[in-house]
GROMACS .gro file of C-alpha atoms in nm:
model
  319
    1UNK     CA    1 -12.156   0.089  -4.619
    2UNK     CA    2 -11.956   0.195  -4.898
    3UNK     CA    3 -12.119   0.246  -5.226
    4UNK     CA    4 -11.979   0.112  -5.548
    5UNK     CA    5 -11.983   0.455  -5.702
    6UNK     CA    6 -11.839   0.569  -5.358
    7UNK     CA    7 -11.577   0.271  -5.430
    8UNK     CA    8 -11.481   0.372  -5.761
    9UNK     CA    9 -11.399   0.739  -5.644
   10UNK     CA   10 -11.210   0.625  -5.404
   11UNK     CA   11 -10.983   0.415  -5.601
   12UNK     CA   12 -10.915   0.669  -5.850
   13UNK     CA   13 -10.852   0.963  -5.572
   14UNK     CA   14 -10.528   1.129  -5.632
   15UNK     CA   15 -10.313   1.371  -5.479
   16UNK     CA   16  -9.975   1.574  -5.552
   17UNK     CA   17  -9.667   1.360  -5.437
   18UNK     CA   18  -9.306   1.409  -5.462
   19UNK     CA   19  -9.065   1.101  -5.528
   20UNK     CA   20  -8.701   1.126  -5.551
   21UNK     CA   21  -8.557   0.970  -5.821
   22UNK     CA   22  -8.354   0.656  -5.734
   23UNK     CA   23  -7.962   0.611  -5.855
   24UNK     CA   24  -8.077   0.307  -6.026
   25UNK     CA   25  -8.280   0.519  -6.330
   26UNK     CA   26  -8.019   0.792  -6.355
   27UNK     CA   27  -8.040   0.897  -6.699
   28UNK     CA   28  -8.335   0.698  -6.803
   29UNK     CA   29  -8.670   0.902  -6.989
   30UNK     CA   30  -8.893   1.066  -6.776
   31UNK     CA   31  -9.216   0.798  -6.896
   32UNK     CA   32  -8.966   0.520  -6.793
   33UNK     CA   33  -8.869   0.601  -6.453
   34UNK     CA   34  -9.226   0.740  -6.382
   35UNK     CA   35  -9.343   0.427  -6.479
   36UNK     CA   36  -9.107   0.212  -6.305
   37UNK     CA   37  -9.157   0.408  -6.015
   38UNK     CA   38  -9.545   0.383  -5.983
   39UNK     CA   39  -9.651   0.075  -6.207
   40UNK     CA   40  -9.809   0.354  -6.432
   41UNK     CA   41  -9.782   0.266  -6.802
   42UNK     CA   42  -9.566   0.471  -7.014
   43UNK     CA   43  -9.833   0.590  -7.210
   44UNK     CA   44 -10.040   0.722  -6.888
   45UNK     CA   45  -9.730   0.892  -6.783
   46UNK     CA   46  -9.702   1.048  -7.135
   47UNK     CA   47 -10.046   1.199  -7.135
   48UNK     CA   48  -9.963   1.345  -6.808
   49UNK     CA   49  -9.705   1.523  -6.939
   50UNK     CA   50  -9.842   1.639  -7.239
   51UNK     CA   51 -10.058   1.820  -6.982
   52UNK     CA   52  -9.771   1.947  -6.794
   53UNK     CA   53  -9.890   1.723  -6.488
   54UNK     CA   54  -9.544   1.598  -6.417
   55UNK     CA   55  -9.247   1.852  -6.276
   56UNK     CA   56  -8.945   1.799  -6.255
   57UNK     CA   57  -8.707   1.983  -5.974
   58UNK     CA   58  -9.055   2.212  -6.020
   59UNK     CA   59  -8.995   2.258  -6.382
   60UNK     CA   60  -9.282   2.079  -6.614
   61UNK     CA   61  -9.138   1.812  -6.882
   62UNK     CA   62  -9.158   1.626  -7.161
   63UNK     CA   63  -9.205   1.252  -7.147
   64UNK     CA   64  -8.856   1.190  -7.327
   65UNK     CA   65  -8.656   1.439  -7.091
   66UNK     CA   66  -8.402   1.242  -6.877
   67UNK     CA   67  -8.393   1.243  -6.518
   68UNK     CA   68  -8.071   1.232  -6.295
   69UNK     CA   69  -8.047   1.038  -5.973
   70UNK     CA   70  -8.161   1.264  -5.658
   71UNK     CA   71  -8.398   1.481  -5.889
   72UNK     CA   72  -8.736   1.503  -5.755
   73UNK     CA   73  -9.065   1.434  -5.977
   74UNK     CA   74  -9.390   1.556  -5.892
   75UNK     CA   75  -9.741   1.458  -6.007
   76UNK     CA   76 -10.085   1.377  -5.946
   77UNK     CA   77 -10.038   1.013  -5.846
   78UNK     CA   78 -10.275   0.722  -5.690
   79UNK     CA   79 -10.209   0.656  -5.319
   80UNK     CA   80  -9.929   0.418  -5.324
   81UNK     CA   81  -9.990   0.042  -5.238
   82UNK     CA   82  -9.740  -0.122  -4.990
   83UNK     CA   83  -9.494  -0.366  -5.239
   84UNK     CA   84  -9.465  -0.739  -5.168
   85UNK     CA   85  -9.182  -0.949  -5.221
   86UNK     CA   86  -9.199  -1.190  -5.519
   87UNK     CA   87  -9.017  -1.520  -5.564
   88UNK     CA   88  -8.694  -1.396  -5.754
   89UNK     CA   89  -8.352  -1.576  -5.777
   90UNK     CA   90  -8.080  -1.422  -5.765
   91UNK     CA   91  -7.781  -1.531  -5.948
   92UNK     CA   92  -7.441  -1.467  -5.683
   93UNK     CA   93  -7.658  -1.447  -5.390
   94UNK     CA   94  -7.501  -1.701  -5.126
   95UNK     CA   95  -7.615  -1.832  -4.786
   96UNK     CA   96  -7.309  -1.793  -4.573
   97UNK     CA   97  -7.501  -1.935  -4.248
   98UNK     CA   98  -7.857  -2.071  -4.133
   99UNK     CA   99  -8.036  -2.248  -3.863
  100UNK     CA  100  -8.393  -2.220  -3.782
  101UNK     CA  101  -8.368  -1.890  -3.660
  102UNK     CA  102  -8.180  -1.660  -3.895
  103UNK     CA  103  -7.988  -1.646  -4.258
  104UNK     CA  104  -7.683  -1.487  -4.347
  105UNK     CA  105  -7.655  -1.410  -4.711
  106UNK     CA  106  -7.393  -1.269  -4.913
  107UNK     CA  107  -7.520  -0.985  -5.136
  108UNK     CA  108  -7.438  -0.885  -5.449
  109UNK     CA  109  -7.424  -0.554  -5.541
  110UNK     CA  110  -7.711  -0.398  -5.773
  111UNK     CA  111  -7.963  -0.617  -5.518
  112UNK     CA  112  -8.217  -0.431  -5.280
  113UNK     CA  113  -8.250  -0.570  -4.937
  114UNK     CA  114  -8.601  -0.544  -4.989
  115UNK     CA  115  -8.888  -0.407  -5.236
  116UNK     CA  116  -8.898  -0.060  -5.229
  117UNK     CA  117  -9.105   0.227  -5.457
  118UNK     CA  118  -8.879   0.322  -5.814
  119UNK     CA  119  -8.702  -0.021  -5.753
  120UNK     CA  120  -8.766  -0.317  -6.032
  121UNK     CA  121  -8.471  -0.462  -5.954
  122UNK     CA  122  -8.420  -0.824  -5.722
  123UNK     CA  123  -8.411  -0.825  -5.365
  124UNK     CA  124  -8.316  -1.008  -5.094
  125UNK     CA  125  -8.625  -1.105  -4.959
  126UNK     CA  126  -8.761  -1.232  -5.282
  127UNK     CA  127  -8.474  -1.405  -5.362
  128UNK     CA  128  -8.491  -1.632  -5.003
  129UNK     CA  129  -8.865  -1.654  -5.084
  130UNK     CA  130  -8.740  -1.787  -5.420
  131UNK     CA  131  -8.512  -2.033  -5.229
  132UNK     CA  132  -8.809  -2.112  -4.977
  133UNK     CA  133  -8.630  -1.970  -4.642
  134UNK     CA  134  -8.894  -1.796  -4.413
  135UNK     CA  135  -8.860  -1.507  -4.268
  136UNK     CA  136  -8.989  -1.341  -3.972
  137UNK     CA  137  -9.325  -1.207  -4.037
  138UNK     CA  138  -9.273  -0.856  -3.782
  139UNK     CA  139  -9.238  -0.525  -3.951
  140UNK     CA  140  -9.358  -0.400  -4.284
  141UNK     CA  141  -9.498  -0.606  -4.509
  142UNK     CA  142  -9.215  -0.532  -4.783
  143UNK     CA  143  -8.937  -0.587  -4.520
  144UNK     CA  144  -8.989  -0.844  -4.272
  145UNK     CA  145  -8.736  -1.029  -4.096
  146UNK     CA  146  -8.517  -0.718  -4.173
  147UNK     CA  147  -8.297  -0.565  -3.930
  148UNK     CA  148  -8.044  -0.416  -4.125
  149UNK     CA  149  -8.031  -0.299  -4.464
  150UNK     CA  150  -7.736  -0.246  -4.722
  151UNK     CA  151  -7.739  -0.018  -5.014
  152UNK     CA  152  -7.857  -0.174  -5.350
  153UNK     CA  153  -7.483  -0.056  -5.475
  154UNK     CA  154  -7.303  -0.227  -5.176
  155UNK     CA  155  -7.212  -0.577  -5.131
  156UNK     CA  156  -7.146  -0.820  -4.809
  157UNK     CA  157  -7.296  -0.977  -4.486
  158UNK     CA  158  -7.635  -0.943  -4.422
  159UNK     CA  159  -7.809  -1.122  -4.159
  160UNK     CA  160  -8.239  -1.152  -4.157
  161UNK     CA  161  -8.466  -1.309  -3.946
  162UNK     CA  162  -8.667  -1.622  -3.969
  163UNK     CA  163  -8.855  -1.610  -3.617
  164UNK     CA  164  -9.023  -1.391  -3.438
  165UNK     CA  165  -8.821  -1.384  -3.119
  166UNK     CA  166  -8.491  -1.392  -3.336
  167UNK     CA  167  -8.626  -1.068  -3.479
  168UNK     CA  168  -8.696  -0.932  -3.189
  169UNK     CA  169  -8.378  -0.994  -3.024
  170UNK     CA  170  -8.228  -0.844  -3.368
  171UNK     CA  171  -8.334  -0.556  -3.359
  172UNK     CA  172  -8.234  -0.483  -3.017
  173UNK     CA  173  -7.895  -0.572  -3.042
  174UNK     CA  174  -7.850  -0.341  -3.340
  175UNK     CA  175  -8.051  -0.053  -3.169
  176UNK     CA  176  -7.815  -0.058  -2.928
  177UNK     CA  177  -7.496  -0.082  -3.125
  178UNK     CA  178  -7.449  -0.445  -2.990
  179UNK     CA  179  -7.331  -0.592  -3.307
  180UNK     CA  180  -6.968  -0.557  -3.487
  181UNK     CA  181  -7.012  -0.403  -3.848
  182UNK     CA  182  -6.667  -0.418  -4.068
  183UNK     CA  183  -6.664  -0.253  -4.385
  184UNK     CA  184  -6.399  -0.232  -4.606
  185UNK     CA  185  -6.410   0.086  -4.861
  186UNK     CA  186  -6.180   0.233  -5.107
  187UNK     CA  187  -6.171   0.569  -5.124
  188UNK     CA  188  -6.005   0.860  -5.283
  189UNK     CA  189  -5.674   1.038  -5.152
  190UNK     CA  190  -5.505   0.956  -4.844
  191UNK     CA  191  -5.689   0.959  -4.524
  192UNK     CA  192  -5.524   1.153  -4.330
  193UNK     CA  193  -5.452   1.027  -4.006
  194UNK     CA  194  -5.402   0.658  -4.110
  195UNK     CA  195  -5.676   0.580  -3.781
  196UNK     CA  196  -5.933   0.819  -3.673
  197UNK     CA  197  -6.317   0.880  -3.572
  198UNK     CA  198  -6.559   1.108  -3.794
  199UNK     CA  199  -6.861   1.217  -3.560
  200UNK     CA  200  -7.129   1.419  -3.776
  201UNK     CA  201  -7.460   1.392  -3.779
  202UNK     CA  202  -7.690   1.314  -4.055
  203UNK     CA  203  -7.992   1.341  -4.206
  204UNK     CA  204  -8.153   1.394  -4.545
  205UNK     CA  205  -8.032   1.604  -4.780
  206UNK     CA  206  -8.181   1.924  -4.788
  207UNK     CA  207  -8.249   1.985  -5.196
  208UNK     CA  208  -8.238   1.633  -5.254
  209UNK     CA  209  -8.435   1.371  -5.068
  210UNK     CA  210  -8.262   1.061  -5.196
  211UNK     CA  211  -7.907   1.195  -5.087
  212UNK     CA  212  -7.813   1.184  -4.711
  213UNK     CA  213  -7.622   1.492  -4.606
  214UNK     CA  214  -7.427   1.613  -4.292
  215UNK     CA  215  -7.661   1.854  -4.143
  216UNK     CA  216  -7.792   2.055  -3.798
  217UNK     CA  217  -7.999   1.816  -3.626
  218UNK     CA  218  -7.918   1.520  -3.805
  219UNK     CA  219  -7.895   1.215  -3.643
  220UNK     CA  220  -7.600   1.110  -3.466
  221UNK     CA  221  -7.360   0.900  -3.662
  222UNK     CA  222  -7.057   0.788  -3.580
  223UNK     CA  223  -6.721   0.626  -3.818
  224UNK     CA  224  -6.438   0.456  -3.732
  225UNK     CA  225  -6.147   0.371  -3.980
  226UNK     CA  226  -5.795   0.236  -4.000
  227UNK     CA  227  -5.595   0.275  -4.347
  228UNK     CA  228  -5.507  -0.132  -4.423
  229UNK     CA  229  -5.320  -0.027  -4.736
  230UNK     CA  230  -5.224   0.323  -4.979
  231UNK     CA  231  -5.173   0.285  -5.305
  232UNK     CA  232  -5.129   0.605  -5.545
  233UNK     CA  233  -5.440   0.809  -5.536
  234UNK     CA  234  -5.661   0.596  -5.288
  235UNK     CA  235  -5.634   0.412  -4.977
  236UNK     CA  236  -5.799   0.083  -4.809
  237UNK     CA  237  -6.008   0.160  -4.559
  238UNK     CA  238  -6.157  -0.091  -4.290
  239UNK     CA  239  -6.454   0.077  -4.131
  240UNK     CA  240  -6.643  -0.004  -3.815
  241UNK     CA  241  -6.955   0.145  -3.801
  242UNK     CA  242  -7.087   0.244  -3.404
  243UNK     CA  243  -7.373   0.371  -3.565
  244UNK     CA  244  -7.616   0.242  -3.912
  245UNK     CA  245  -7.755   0.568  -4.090
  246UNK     CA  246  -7.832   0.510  -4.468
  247UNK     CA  247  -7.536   0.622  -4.664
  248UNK     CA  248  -7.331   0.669  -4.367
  249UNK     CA  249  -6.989   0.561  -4.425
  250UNK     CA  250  -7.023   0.710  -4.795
  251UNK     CA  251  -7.137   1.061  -4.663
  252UNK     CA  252  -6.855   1.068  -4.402
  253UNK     CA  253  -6.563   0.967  -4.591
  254UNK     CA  254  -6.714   1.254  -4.895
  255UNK     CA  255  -6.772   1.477  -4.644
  256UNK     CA  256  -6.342   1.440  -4.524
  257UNK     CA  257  -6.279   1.526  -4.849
  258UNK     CA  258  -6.214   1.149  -4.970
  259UNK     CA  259  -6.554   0.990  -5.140
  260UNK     CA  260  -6.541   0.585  -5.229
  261UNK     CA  261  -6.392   0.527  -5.550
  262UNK     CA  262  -6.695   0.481  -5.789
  263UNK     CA  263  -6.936   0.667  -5.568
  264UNK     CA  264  -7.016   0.930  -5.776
  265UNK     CA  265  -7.357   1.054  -5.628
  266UNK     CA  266  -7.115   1.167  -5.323
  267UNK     CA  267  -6.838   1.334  -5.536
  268UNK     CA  268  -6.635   1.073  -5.642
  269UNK     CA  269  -6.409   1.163  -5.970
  270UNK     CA  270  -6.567   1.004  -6.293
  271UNK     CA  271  -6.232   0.990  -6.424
  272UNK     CA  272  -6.109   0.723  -6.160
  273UNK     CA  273  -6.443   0.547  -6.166
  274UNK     CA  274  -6.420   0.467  -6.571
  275UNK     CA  275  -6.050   0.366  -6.498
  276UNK     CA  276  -6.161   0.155  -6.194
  277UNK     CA  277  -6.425  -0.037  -6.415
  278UNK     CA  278  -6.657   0.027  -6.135
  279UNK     CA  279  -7.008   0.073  -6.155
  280UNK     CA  280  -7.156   0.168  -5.844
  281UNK     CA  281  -6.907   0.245  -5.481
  282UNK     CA  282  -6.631   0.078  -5.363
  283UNK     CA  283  -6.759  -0.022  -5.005
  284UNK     CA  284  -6.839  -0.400  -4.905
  285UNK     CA  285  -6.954  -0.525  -4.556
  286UNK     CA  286  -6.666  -0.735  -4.502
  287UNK     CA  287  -6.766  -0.892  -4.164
  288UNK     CA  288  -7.100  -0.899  -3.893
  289UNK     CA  289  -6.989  -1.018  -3.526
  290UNK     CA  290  -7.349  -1.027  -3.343
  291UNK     CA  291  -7.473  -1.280  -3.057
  292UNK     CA  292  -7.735  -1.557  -3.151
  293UNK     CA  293  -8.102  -1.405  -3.091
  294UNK     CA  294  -8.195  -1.737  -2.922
  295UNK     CA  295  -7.887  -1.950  -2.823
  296UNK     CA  296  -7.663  -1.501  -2.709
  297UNK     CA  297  -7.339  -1.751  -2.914
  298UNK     CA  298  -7.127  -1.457  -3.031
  299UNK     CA  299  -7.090  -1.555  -3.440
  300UNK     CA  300  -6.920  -1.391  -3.670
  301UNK     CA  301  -6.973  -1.407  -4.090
  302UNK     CA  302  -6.749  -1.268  -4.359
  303UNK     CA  303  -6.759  -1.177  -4.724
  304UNK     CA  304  -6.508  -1.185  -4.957
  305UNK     CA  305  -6.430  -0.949  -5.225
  306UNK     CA  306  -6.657  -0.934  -5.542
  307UNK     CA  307  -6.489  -0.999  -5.896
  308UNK     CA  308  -6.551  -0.616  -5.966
  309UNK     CA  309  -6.411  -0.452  -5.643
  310UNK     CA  310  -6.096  -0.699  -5.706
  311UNK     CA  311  -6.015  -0.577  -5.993
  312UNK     CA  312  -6.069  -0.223  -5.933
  313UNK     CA  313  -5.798  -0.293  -5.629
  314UNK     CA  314  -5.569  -0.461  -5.858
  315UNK     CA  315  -5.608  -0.193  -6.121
  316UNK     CA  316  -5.501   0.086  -5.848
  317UNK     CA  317  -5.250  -0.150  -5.722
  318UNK     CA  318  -5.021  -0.176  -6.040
  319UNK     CA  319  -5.105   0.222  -6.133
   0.00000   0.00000   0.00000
């Protein structure tokens, strides 16, 4: 039996750990995002760096030093607990289709698909839970009834489960590239040839964990694209996706030389971004085709254009 002194020790055991720092707290203090990022207070984080317990890219810091998105902290931490979604509307988020077996949702951009360590921002499960739509209860605690995520910066279709067997059948059909993903992005240049399939593999970044990257022995990731429109310095992209890696469609069309417009973690121009109005990538899951789980009816959901990526196309459009 566990003692209470044995008990106490225990809860107070910590260790070294490394956390990337998410896009989300770019530019934020270092007692901020380490605080955000663990539920530490601010203060707490300050006395830890007053003792030079928290690094930076290995370099100890101040608690009023800024961090940059990708950076990695390190410091003596508590084990992390597992987070749980919490009732949260979300203001824009629409339900584009549900029956008793799955939701589709529109997402808005700047909205997690679920909770996640160093995010304090709404989420998609929270926000059904604030709506009182169940989800399937498979997978992680913080993600279930997820099969597919988006990025907290991109916005469109996203389908979760309610049930158990819809779940199930889910996450088979995207394991096995049975579903039709169409993005639309806007990215930089001219792709060049107007159609054409990028086949890299990817993994994470080696010098910074919260960037994906095109390396040896990544996993194999696959991009198709068509050119739907040029205008003068960017083009319209619609992009079918054969395979789902995080990031993918932003690290392939960087690593071609042509980043999303706004997406300036992956080398877009800052220039075009502030012109743009944009504040995070110009990328939106335009349309899902999948099969019912339960009922194998072939559906398909679309998304329309947010107010922001509208008028960054209509701001390009009239350059």
């Amino acid at each position: 039996m566990m003692t209470a002194t044995t008990a106490a020790t225990t809860a107070t055991t910590v260790s070294p750990r490394l956390l990337p720092v998410p896009d989300g707290l770019a530019g934020e203090r270092v007692d901020v995002a380490l605080s955000r990022m663990t539920g530490l207070s601010r203060s707490k984080v300050g006395d830890m760096c007053s003792l030079g317990a928290v690094r930076l890219d290995g370099v100890p810091v101040g608690k009023s030093d800024r961090v940059t998105a990708g950076a990695m902290i390190e410091a003596d931490l508590p084990a992390p607990q597992p987070a749980e979604p919490v009732p949260t509307p979300v203001e824009g988020m629409k339900l584009l289709y549900e029956d008793e077996d799955i939701v589709v949702v529109d997402k808005p951009a700047g909205v997690a698909a679920h909770p996640t360590m160093g995010w304090e921002g709404p989420d998609v499960l929270g926000a059904l839970k604030a709506m009182r739509v169940p989800v399937a209860t498979s997978g992680a605690a913080e993600r279930q009834g997820i099969v597919s995520r988006l990025d907290v910066g991109t916005s469109g279709v996203m389908i979760v489960a309610k049930g158990e067997r819809a779940y199930s059948a889910l996450k088979h059909a995207f394991r096995d590239h049975a579903v039709d993903k169409v993005y639309h992005a806007l990215v930089q240049g001219h792709l060049d040839p107007l159609s054409g399939t990028i086949d890299a593999p990817i993994g994470r970044h080696p010098g910074r964990e919260w960037k994906m990257a095109i390396i040896d022995g990544g996993r194999e990731s696959i991009t198709h694209y068509d050119v739907m429109e040029a205008m003068p310095g960017a083009c319209l992209a619609q992009v079918h996706l054969e395979t789902g890696r995080t990031h993918q469609i932003r690290v392939h069309m960087a690593a071609v030389g042509h980043p999303c417009v706004g997406d300036e973690t992956y080398g877009a121009d800052p220039a075009l971004t502030r012109r743009t109005g944009l504040a995070r990538q110009w990328l939106h899951a335009r349309e899902l085709g999948v099969a019912h789980p339960i009922t194998g009816e072939w559906m398909t959901f679309r998304s329309d254009y947010p107010d922001d990526l509208a008028d960054a196309l209509d701001v390009l459009r009239i350059s």
